Amino acid sequence: MRLRGRRGSRNIEDRRGMGGGGKAGIGGVGLLLVLAVGYFTGIDVRPLLDGELAGSSAPRELTEAEEQAGAFTSRVLATTEDVWGQIFPAQVGRPYDPPVLVLFSGVTQSPCGGASGATGPFYCPADEKAYLDTQFFATLSQQLGASGDFAAAYVIAHEVAHHVQNELGILGQVNQRRQQVGEVEANGLTVRLELQADCLSGVWARSVEGLLEPGDIEEAVNAAHMIGDDHLQSRAGRVPQPHTFTHGTSEQRARWFTTGYETGDINNCDTFRARTL
């Protein structure tokens, strides 16, 4: 992805190096992998994390890798601001109000709870902020098999897509409905929400074509495939259990991202009216 010379976003809240990070007794990358598997599969990983995230640390200087990850994230976030700032007036008929992206290391707090259990990157509608531990990029590449800068950019775009859903009123409606139904139906609604976010990520990708390099879209599609519920549950040594899926299968995630990329139209991302996913 051609980001050199691109502006960085001002909507970054960097909490890394501020202290309060969790302990990493199972290793930094190992911890992030546990979080990722829990987040993307719905497995309760809290028993594995007892004591791992309870500690605190003194303020510290950011490493060069962290500085680079922060700069990368800021520039990718700026592209989402530019893209949705154009798409909302054209397709929605009103301005776009971008989210703040919080960078943290190890553990942090949000109105939606602590980013310390099975969270991974997440969006909190209560404060309209996305939360990201930049070490997740290494986990994505080294442990989950989704390498490349555009794979990392897709993760950012996906969380911003949840903010887009919030702006459109979809997130609130789905959350209200999930509280009224049983677990299996709630999981099904969550899958549709996540697949829609994948599709909206594809819409974003289509609109940054001028920044794309050969192989970028393939990186994003591969990332969507590698973090499908069925693939991650199999990777965790489990027989895939569709009724527990909360993000969709590898095939579904890759296909909905591709749908958004090929059409560039928000209306084609209506997973809630789709008869089949």
PDB file of C-alpha atoms in Angstrom, residues 3-271:
ATOM      1  CA  LEU A   3       1.284   5.423   2.105  1.00  0.00           C
ATOM      2  CA  ARG A   4       4.563   7.344   1.945  1.00  0.00           C
ATOM      3  CA  GLY A   5       3.813  11.041   1.980  1.00  0.00           C
ATOM      4  CA  ARG A   6       0.206  10.494   2.992  1.00  0.00           C
ATOM      5  CA  ARG A   7      -1.193  12.506   5.873  1.00  0.00           C
ATOM      6  CA  GLY A   8      -1.741  10.952   9.270  1.00  0.00           C
ATOM      7  CA  SER A   9      -5.038  11.170  11.111  1.00  0.00           C
ATOM      8  CA  ARG A  10      -5.506  13.468  14.070  1.00  0.00           C
ATOM      9  CA  ASN A  11      -8.087  11.076  15.482  1.00  0.00           C
ATOM     10  CA  ILE A  12      -5.500   8.896  17.229  1.00  0.00           C
ATOM     11  CA  GLU A  13      -5.357   8.432  20.989  1.00  0.00           C
ATOM     12  CA  ASP A  14      -2.056   6.723  21.787  1.00  0.00           C
ATOM     13  CA  ARG A  15      -2.031   5.008  25.194  1.00  0.00           C
ATOM     14  CA  ARG A  16       1.045   2.896  24.505  1.00  0.00           C
ATOM     15  CA  GLY A  17       3.943   3.635  26.792  1.00  0.00           C
ATOM     16  CA  MET A  18       1.646   5.214  29.391  1.00  0.00           C
ATOM     17  CA  GLY A  19       1.933   2.299  31.808  1.00  0.00           C
ATOM     18  CA  GLY A  20      -0.811   0.014  32.987  1.00  0.00           C
ATOM     19  CA  GLY A  21      -0.008  -2.677  30.433  1.00  0.00           C
ATOM     20  CA  GLY A  22      -0.610  -6.252  31.385  1.00  0.00           C
ATOM     21  CA  LYS A  23       2.005  -8.836  32.201  1.00  0.00           C
ATOM     22  CA  ALA A  24       3.059 -11.118  29.397  1.00  0.00           C
ATOM     23  CA  GLY A  25       3.937 -14.380  31.065  1.00  0.00           C
ATOM     24  CA  ILE A  26       2.967 -16.354  27.966  1.00  0.00           C
ATOM     25  CA  GLY A  27       4.851 -13.959  25.727  1.00  0.00           C
ATOM     26  CA  GLY A  28       3.637 -10.852  23.948  1.00  0.00           C
ATOM     27  CA  VAL A  29       2.872 -12.510  20.622  1.00  0.00           C
ATOM     28  CA  GLY A  30       1.534 -15.618  22.367  1.00  0.00           C
ATOM     29  CA  LEU A  31      -0.821 -13.472  24.432  1.00  0.00           C
ATOM     30  CA  LEU A  32      -2.108 -11.680  21.357  1.00  0.00           C
ATOM     31  CA  LEU A  33      -2.654 -15.024  19.612  1.00  0.00           C
ATOM     32  CA  VAL A  34      -4.758 -16.260  22.544  1.00  0.00           C
ATOM     33  CA  LEU A  35      -6.776 -13.044  22.425  1.00  0.00           C
ATOM     34  CA  ALA A  36      -7.215 -13.332  18.662  1.00  0.00           C
ATOM     35  CA  VAL A  37      -8.418 -16.916  18.763  1.00  0.00           C
ATOM     36  CA  GLY A  38     -10.868 -16.049  21.533  1.00  0.00           C
ATOM     37  CA  TYR A  39     -12.116 -12.943  19.749  1.00  0.00           C
ATOM     38  CA  PHE A  40     -12.635 -14.547  16.365  1.00  0.00           C
ATOM     39  CA  THR A  41     -14.093 -17.859  17.586  1.00  0.00           C
ATOM     40  CA  GLY A  42     -16.120 -16.993  20.652  1.00  0.00           C
ATOM     41  CA  ILE A  43     -14.003 -19.291  22.858  1.00  0.00           C
ATOM     42  CA  ASP A  44     -13.816 -18.101  26.460  1.00  0.00           C
ATOM     43  CA  VAL A  45     -10.080 -17.601  26.948  1.00  0.00           C
ATOM     44  CA  ARG A  46     -10.296 -15.955  30.350  1.00  0.00           C
ATOM     45  CA  PRO A  47      -9.127 -19.093  32.201  1.00  0.00           C
ATOM     46  CA  LEU A  48      -5.957 -18.954  30.125  1.00  0.00           C
ATOM     47  CA  LEU A  49      -5.408 -15.325  31.037  1.00  0.00           C
ATOM     48  CA  ASP A  50      -5.799 -15.426  34.805  1.00  0.00           C
ATOM     49  CA  GLY A  51      -3.029 -13.237  36.145  1.00  0.00           C
ATOM     50  CA  GLU A  52      -1.672 -12.423  32.694  1.00  0.00           C
ATOM     51  CA  LEU A  53      -3.402  -9.074  32.447  1.00  0.00           C
ATOM     52  CA  ALA A  54      -3.788  -8.127  36.051  1.00  0.00           C
ATOM     53  CA  GLY A  55      -0.451  -6.396  36.467  1.00  0.00           C
ATOM     54  CA  SER A  56       0.673  -2.911  35.632  1.00  0.00           C
ATOM     55  CA  SER A  57       3.835  -1.448  34.225  1.00  0.00           C
ATOM     56  CA  ALA A  58       5.660   1.838  34.477  1.00  0.00           C
ATOM     57  CA  PRO A  59       5.606   4.348  31.608  1.00  0.00           C
ATOM     58  CA  ARG A  60       8.138   3.480  28.913  1.00  0.00           C
ATOM     59  CA  GLU A  61       9.530   4.663  25.607  1.00  0.00           C
ATOM     60  CA  LEU A  62       7.949   3.227  22.471  1.00  0.00           C
ATOM     61  CA  THR A  63      10.120   0.947  20.385  1.00  0.00           C
ATOM     62  CA  GLU A  64      10.952   1.805  16.783  1.00  0.00           C
ATOM     63  CA  ALA A  65       8.589  -0.939  15.627  1.00  0.00           C
ATOM     64  CA  GLU A  66       5.788   0.539  17.719  1.00  0.00           C
ATOM     65  CA  GLU A  67       6.473   3.998  16.306  1.00  0.00           C
ATOM     66  CA  GLN A  68       6.278   2.618  12.769  1.00  0.00           C
ATOM     67  CA  ALA A  69       3.084   0.701  13.541  1.00  0.00           C
ATOM     68  CA  GLY A  70       1.539   3.843  14.985  1.00  0.00           C
ATOM     69  CA  ALA A  71       2.458   5.923  11.926  1.00  0.00           C
ATOM     70  CA  PHE A  72       1.091   3.221   9.619  1.00  0.00           C
ATOM     71  CA  THR A  73      -2.161   3.026  11.561  1.00  0.00           C
ATOM     72  CA  SER A  74      -2.551   6.800  11.542  1.00  0.00           C
ATOM     73  CA  ARG A  75      -2.136   6.969   7.755  1.00  0.00           C
ATOM     74  CA  VAL A  76      -4.537   4.092   7.114  1.00  0.00           C
ATOM     75  CA  LEU A  77      -7.100   5.709   9.424  1.00  0.00           C
ATOM     76  CA  ALA A  78      -6.733   8.925   7.421  1.00  0.00           C
ATOM     77  CA  THR A  79      -7.604   7.030   4.225  1.00  0.00           C
ATOM     78  CA  THR A  80     -10.807   5.783   5.855  1.00  0.00           C
ATOM     79  CA  GLU A  81     -11.681   9.363   6.791  1.00  0.00           C
ATOM     80  CA  ASP A  82     -11.136  10.494   3.201  1.00  0.00           C
ATOM     81  CA  VAL A  83     -13.072   7.594   1.691  1.00  0.00           C
ATOM     82  CA  TRP A  84     -16.108   7.648   3.978  1.00  0.00           C
ATOM     83  CA  GLY A  85     -16.056  11.431   3.947  1.00  0.00           C
ATOM     84  CA  GLN A  86     -16.779  11.168   0.203  1.00  0.00           C
ATOM     85  CA  ILE A  87     -19.075   8.126   0.245  1.00  0.00           C
ATOM     86  CA  PHE A  88     -21.472   9.351   2.944  1.00  0.00           C
ATOM     87  CA  PRO A  89     -22.595  12.504   1.097  1.00  0.00           C
ATOM     88  CA  ALA A  90     -22.830  10.568  -2.172  1.00  0.00           C
ATOM     89  CA  GLN A  91     -24.557   7.389  -0.974  1.00  0.00           C
ATOM     90  CA  VAL A  92     -26.086   8.285   2.396  1.00  0.00           C
ATOM     91  CA  GLY A  93     -26.884  11.945   1.849  1.00  0.00           C
ATOM     92  CA  ARG A  94     -25.183  13.361   4.930  1.00  0.00           C
ATOM     93  CA  PRO A  95     -21.704  14.059   6.320  1.00  0.00           C
ATOM     94  CA  TYR A  96     -19.502  11.427   7.919  1.00  0.00           C
ATOM     95  CA  ASP A  97     -18.282  11.837  11.500  1.00  0.00           C
ATOM     96  CA  PRO A  98     -15.081   9.749  11.897  1.00  0.00           C
ATOM     97  CA  PRO A  99     -14.158   7.721  14.983  1.00  0.00           C
ATOM     98  CA  VAL A 100     -11.146   8.022  17.271  1.00  0.00           C
ATOM     99  CA  LEU A 101      -8.749   5.070  17.187  1.00  0.00           C
ATOM    100  CA  VAL A 102      -7.100   4.161  20.503  1.00  0.00           C
ATOM    101  CA  LEU A 103      -3.694   2.512  20.341  1.00  0.00           C
ATOM    102  CA  PHE A 104      -2.803   0.491  23.419  1.00  0.00           C
ATOM    103  CA  SER A 105      -0.337  -2.113  24.575  1.00  0.00           C
ATOM    104  CA  GLY A 106      -1.371  -5.181  26.539  1.00  0.00           C
ATOM    105  CA  VAL A 107      -4.509  -3.922  28.247  1.00  0.00           C
ATOM    106  CA  THR A 108      -6.690  -0.836  28.386  1.00  0.00           C
ATOM    107  CA  GLN A 109     -10.153   0.209  29.495  1.00  0.00           C
ATOM    108  CA  SER A 110     -13.184   1.376  27.553  1.00  0.00           C
ATOM    109  CA  PRO A 111     -16.875   2.007  28.311  1.00  0.00           C
ATOM    110  CA  CYS A 112     -17.478  -1.400  26.699  1.00  0.00           C
ATOM    111  CA  GLY A 113     -15.168  -3.071  29.230  1.00  0.00           C
ATOM    112  CA  GLY A 114     -11.505  -3.854  29.482  1.00  0.00           C
ATOM    113  CA  ALA A 115      -9.561  -4.879  26.392  1.00  0.00           C
ATOM    114  CA  SER A 116      -8.110  -7.737  28.354  1.00  0.00           C
ATOM    115  CA  GLY A 117     -10.219 -10.794  27.665  1.00  0.00           C
ATOM    116  CA  ALA A 118     -11.189 -12.274  24.330  1.00  0.00           C
ATOM    117  CA  THR A 119     -11.207  -8.923  22.581  1.00  0.00           C
ATOM    118  CA  GLY A 120      -8.511  -8.330  19.992  1.00  0.00           C
ATOM    119  CA  PRO A 121      -9.190  -5.193  17.937  1.00  0.00           C
ATOM    120  CA  PHE A 122     -12.680  -3.920  18.699  1.00  0.00           C
ATOM    121  CA  TYR A 123     -15.061  -0.995  18.308  1.00  0.00           C
ATOM    122  CA  CYS A 124     -16.981   0.477  21.249  1.00  0.00           C
ATOM    123  CA  PRO A 125     -20.165   2.322  20.221  1.00  0.00           C
ATOM    124  CA  ALA A 126     -20.483   3.849  23.698  1.00  0.00           C
ATOM    125  CA  ASP A 127     -17.571   6.219  23.070  1.00  0.00           C
ATOM    126  CA  GLU A 128     -17.381   5.773  19.270  1.00  0.00           C
ATOM    127  CA  LYS A 129     -13.769   4.668  19.475  1.00  0.00           C
ATOM    128  CA  ALA A 130     -11.925   1.740  17.910  1.00  0.00           C
ATOM    129  CA  TYR A 131      -9.279  -0.013  20.023  1.00  0.00           C
ATOM    130  CA  LEU A 132      -6.146  -1.676  18.668  1.00  0.00           C
ATOM    131  CA  ASP A 133      -3.036  -3.215  20.197  1.00  0.00           C
ATOM    132  CA  THR A 134      -0.525  -2.696  17.390  1.00  0.00           C
ATOM    133  CA  GLN A 135       1.221  -5.935  18.340  1.00  0.00           C
ATOM    134  CA  PHE A 136      -1.777  -7.583  16.717  1.00  0.00           C
ATOM    135  CA  PHE A 137      -0.191  -6.876  13.333  1.00  0.00           C
ATOM    136  CA  ALA A 138       2.653  -9.250  14.210  1.00  0.00           C
ATOM    137  CA  THR A 139       0.166 -11.854  15.415  1.00  0.00           C
ATOM    138  CA  LEU A 140      -1.813 -11.495  12.203  1.00  0.00           C
ATOM    139  CA  SER A 141       1.283 -12.059  10.086  1.00  0.00           C
ATOM    140  CA  GLN A 142       3.379 -14.500  12.102  1.00  0.00           C
ATOM    141  CA  GLN A 143       0.731 -16.564  13.869  1.00  0.00           C
ATOM    142  CA  LEU A 144      -2.457 -16.312  11.831  1.00  0.00           C
ATOM    143  CA  GLY A 145      -0.879 -16.507   8.382  1.00  0.00           C
ATOM    144  CA  ALA A 146      -2.158 -13.162   7.085  1.00  0.00           C
ATOM    145  CA  SER A 147       0.940 -11.186   6.139  1.00  0.00           C
ATOM    146  CA  GLY A 148       1.319  -7.915   4.280  1.00  0.00           C
ATOM    147  CA  ASP A 149       0.616  -4.272   4.986  1.00  0.00           C
ATOM    148  CA  PHE A 150      -2.774  -4.380   3.318  1.00  0.00           C
ATOM    149  CA  ALA A 151      -3.848  -7.283   5.527  1.00  0.00           C
ATOM    150  CA  ALA A 152      -3.096  -5.018   8.501  1.00  0.00           C
ATOM    151  CA  ALA A 153      -4.911  -2.142   6.803  1.00  0.00           C
ATOM    152  CA  TYR A 154      -7.945  -4.392   6.343  1.00  0.00           C
ATOM    153  CA  VAL A 155      -8.075  -4.969  10.124  1.00  0.00           C
ATOM    154  CA  ILE A 156      -8.186  -1.205  10.696  1.00  0.00           C
ATOM    155  CA  ALA A 157     -10.774  -0.701   7.946  1.00  0.00           C
ATOM    156  CA  HIS A 158     -12.938  -3.459   9.435  1.00  0.00           C
ATOM    157  CA  GLU A 159     -13.091  -1.744  12.839  1.00  0.00           C
ATOM    158  CA  VAL A 160     -13.853   1.587  11.162  1.00  0.00           C
ATOM    159  CA  ALA A 161     -16.614  -0.219   9.256  1.00  0.00           C
ATOM    160  CA  HIS A 162     -18.265  -0.953  12.601  1.00  0.00           C
ATOM    161  CA  HIS A 163     -18.269   2.790  13.208  1.00  0.00           C
ATOM    162  CA  VAL A 164     -19.876   3.235   9.778  1.00  0.00           C
ATOM    163  CA  GLN A 165     -22.570   0.780  10.902  1.00  0.00           C
ATOM    164  CA  ASN A 166     -22.991   2.821  14.072  1.00  0.00           C
ATOM    165  CA  GLU A 167     -23.330   6.025  12.062  1.00  0.00           C
ATOM    166  CA  LEU A 168     -25.994   4.347   9.922  1.00  0.00           C
ATOM    167  CA  GLY A 169     -27.927   3.211  12.995  1.00  0.00           C
ATOM    168  CA  ILE A 170     -27.405  -0.466  12.164  1.00  0.00           C
ATOM    169  CA  LEU A 171     -25.200  -1.303  15.132  1.00  0.00           C
ATOM    170  CA  GLY A 172     -27.688  -0.035  17.700  1.00  0.00           C
ATOM    171  CA  GLN A 173     -30.600  -1.896  16.104  1.00  0.00           C
ATOM    172  CA  VAL A 174     -28.681  -5.167  15.982  1.00  0.00           C
ATOM    173  CA  ASN A 175     -27.433  -4.837  19.552  1.00  0.00           C
ATOM    174  CA  GLN A 176     -30.982  -4.224  20.760  1.00  0.00           C
ATOM    175  CA  ARG A 177     -32.250  -7.250  18.858  1.00  0.00           C
ATOM    176  CA  ARG A 178     -29.457  -9.467  20.192  1.00  0.00           C
ATOM    177  CA  GLN A 179     -30.612  -8.740  23.735  1.00  0.00           C
ATOM    178  CA  GLN A 180     -34.098  -9.994  22.896  1.00  0.00           C
ATOM    179  CA  VAL A 181     -33.241 -13.381  21.381  1.00  0.00           C
ATOM    180  CA  GLY A 182     -31.455 -16.571  22.371  1.00  0.00           C
ATOM    181  CA  GLU A 183     -27.736 -17.199  22.043  1.00  0.00           C
ATOM    182  CA  VAL A 184     -27.835 -19.029  18.710  1.00  0.00           C
ATOM    183  CA  GLU A 185     -29.955 -16.351  17.017  1.00  0.00           C
ATOM    184  CA  ALA A 186     -27.818 -13.620  18.594  1.00  0.00           C
ATOM    185  CA  ASN A 187     -24.706 -15.285  17.169  1.00  0.00           C
ATOM    186  CA  GLY A 188     -26.381 -15.355  13.758  1.00  0.00           C
ATOM    187  CA  LEU A 189     -27.069 -11.618  13.944  1.00  0.00           C
ATOM    188  CA  THR A 190     -23.475 -11.005  14.963  1.00  0.00           C
ATOM    189  CA  VAL A 191     -22.247 -12.975  11.952  1.00  0.00           C
ATOM    190  CA  ARG A 192     -24.332 -10.802   9.635  1.00  0.00           C
ATOM    191  CA  LEU A 193     -22.993  -7.687  11.357  1.00  0.00           C
ATOM    192  CA  GLU A 194     -19.396  -8.830  10.919  1.00  0.00           C
ATOM    193  CA  LEU A 195     -19.857  -9.883   7.303  1.00  0.00           C
ATOM    194  CA  GLN A 196     -21.390  -6.499   6.556  1.00  0.00           C
ATOM    195  CA  ALA A 197     -18.306  -4.871   8.096  1.00  0.00           C
ATOM    196  CA  ASP A 198     -16.162  -7.035   5.799  1.00  0.00           C
ATOM    197  CA  CYS A 199     -18.203  -5.842   2.837  1.00  0.00           C
ATOM    198  CA  LEU A 200     -17.871  -2.203   3.911  1.00  0.00           C
ATOM    199  CA  SER A 201     -14.118  -2.780   4.215  1.00  0.00           C
ATOM    200  CA  GLY A 202     -14.215  -3.853   0.579  1.00  0.00           C
ATOM    201  CA  VAL A 203     -16.022  -0.637  -0.345  1.00  0.00           C
ATOM    202  CA  TRP A 204     -13.189   1.270   1.330  1.00  0.00           C
ATOM    203  CA  ALA A 205     -10.576  -0.805  -0.519  1.00  0.00           C
ATOM    204  CA  ARG A 206     -12.152   0.007  -3.886  1.00  0.00           C
ATOM    205  CA  SER A 207     -11.969   3.714  -3.123  1.00  0.00           C
ATOM    206  CA  VAL A 208      -8.236   3.680  -2.273  1.00  0.00           C
ATOM    207  CA  GLU A 209      -7.272   2.093  -5.588  1.00  0.00           C
ATOM    208  CA  GLY A 210      -4.746   4.849  -6.242  1.00  0.00           C
ATOM    209  CA  LEU A 211      -2.814   3.671  -3.181  1.00  0.00           C
ATOM    210  CA  LEU A 212      -2.939  -0.043  -3.951  1.00  0.00           C
ATOM    211  CA  GLU A 213       0.033  -2.102  -5.059  1.00  0.00           C
ATOM    212  CA  PRO A 214      -0.047  -5.464  -6.861  1.00  0.00           C
ATOM    213  CA  GLY A 215      -1.149  -8.176  -4.455  1.00  0.00           C
ATOM    214  CA  ASP A 216      -2.815  -5.863  -1.927  1.00  0.00           C
ATOM    215  CA  ILE A 217      -6.363  -7.088  -2.503  1.00  0.00           C
ATOM    216  CA  GLU A 218      -5.134 -10.673  -2.357  1.00  0.00           C
ATOM    217  CA  GLU A 219      -3.595  -9.893   1.050  1.00  0.00           C
ATOM    218  CA  ALA A 220      -6.916  -8.584   2.364  1.00  0.00           C
ATOM    219  CA  VAL A 221      -8.883 -11.542   0.977  1.00  0.00           C
ATOM    220  CA  ASN A 222      -6.369 -13.927   2.527  1.00  0.00           C
ATOM    221  CA  ALA A 223      -6.658 -12.138   5.880  1.00  0.00           C
ATOM    222  CA  ALA A 224     -10.456 -12.422   5.744  1.00  0.00           C
ATOM    223  CA  HIS A 225     -10.057 -16.117   4.964  1.00  0.00           C
ATOM    224  CA  MET A 226      -7.533 -16.809   7.730  1.00  0.00           C
ATOM    225  CA  ILE A 227      -9.732 -15.287  10.439  1.00  0.00           C
ATOM    226  CA  GLY A 228     -12.915 -17.139   9.521  1.00  0.00           C
ATOM    227  CA  ASP A 229     -14.590 -18.863  12.456  1.00  0.00           C
ATOM    228  CA  ASP A 230     -14.310 -22.315  10.908  1.00  0.00           C
ATOM    229  CA  HIS A 231     -10.596 -21.934  10.180  1.00  0.00           C
ATOM    230  CA  LEU A 232      -9.761 -20.549  13.621  1.00  0.00           C
ATOM    231  CA  GLN A 233     -11.778 -23.156  15.470  1.00  0.00           C
ATOM    232  CA  SER A 234     -10.001 -25.878  13.489  1.00  0.00           C
ATOM    233  CA  ARG A 235      -6.680 -24.211  14.249  1.00  0.00           C
ATOM    234  CA  ALA A 236      -7.568 -24.271  17.945  1.00  0.00           C
ATOM    235  CA  GLY A 237      -8.093 -28.039  17.739  1.00  0.00           C
ATOM    236  CA  ARG A 238     -11.875 -27.899  17.731  1.00  0.00           C
ATOM    237  CA  VAL A 239     -14.416 -29.310  15.313  1.00  0.00           C
ATOM    238  CA  PRO A 240     -16.076 -26.205  13.816  1.00  0.00           C
ATOM    239  CA  GLN A 241     -19.421 -25.506  15.485  1.00  0.00           C
ATOM    240  CA  PRO A 242     -21.495 -23.249  13.190  1.00  0.00           C
ATOM    241  CA  HIS A 243     -23.971 -22.329  15.935  1.00  0.00           C
ATOM    242  CA  THR A 244     -21.104 -20.693  17.858  1.00  0.00           C
ATOM    243  CA  PHE A 245     -19.808 -18.677  14.911  1.00  0.00           C
ATOM    244  CA  THR A 246     -19.748 -14.927  15.520  1.00  0.00           C
ATOM    245  CA  HIS A 247     -17.855 -13.650  12.460  1.00  0.00           C
ATOM    246  CA  GLY A 248     -18.617 -16.035   9.600  1.00  0.00           C
ATOM    247  CA  THR A 249     -16.721 -18.708   7.745  1.00  0.00           C
ATOM    248  CA  SER A 250     -13.531 -18.080   5.820  1.00  0.00           C
ATOM    249  CA  GLU A 251     -15.394 -18.353   2.523  1.00  0.00           C
ATOM    250  CA  GLN A 252     -18.110 -15.940   3.647  1.00  0.00           C
ATOM    251  CA  ARG A 253     -15.695 -13.327   4.963  1.00  0.00           C
ATOM    252  CA  ALA A 254     -13.596 -13.358   1.816  1.00  0.00           C
ATOM    253  CA  ARG A 255     -16.675 -13.287  -0.449  1.00  0.00           C
ATOM    254  CA  TRP A 256     -18.368 -10.371   1.302  1.00  0.00           C
ATOM    255  CA  PHE A 257     -15.148  -8.353   1.272  1.00  0.00           C
ATOM    256  CA  THR A 258     -14.889  -9.046  -2.453  1.00  0.00           C
ATOM    257  CA  THR A 259     -18.522  -7.987  -2.955  1.00  0.00           C
ATOM    258  CA  GLY A 260     -17.819  -4.607  -1.409  1.00  0.00           C
ATOM    259  CA  TYR A 261     -14.616  -4.206  -3.405  1.00  0.00           C
ATOM    260  CA  GLU A 262     -16.212  -5.107  -6.732  1.00  0.00           C
ATOM    261  CA  THR A 263     -19.300  -2.904  -6.332  1.00  0.00           C
ATOM    262  CA  GLY A 264     -18.189   0.006  -4.141  1.00  0.00           C
ATOM    263  CA  ASP A 265     -21.823   0.390  -3.058  1.00  0.00           C
ATOM    264  CA  ILE A 266     -23.000   0.365   0.565  1.00  0.00           C
ATOM    265  CA  ASN A 267     -26.404  -0.960  -0.570  1.00  0.00           C
ATOM    266  CA  ASN A 268     -24.798  -4.177  -1.786  1.00  0.00           C
ATOM    267  CA  CYS A 269     -23.556  -4.839   1.760  1.00  0.00           C
ATOM    268  CA  ASP A 270     -26.994  -5.514   3.252  1.00  0.00           C
ATOM    269  CA  THR A 271     -26.252  -8.893   4.797  1.00  0.00           C
TER     270      THR A 271
END
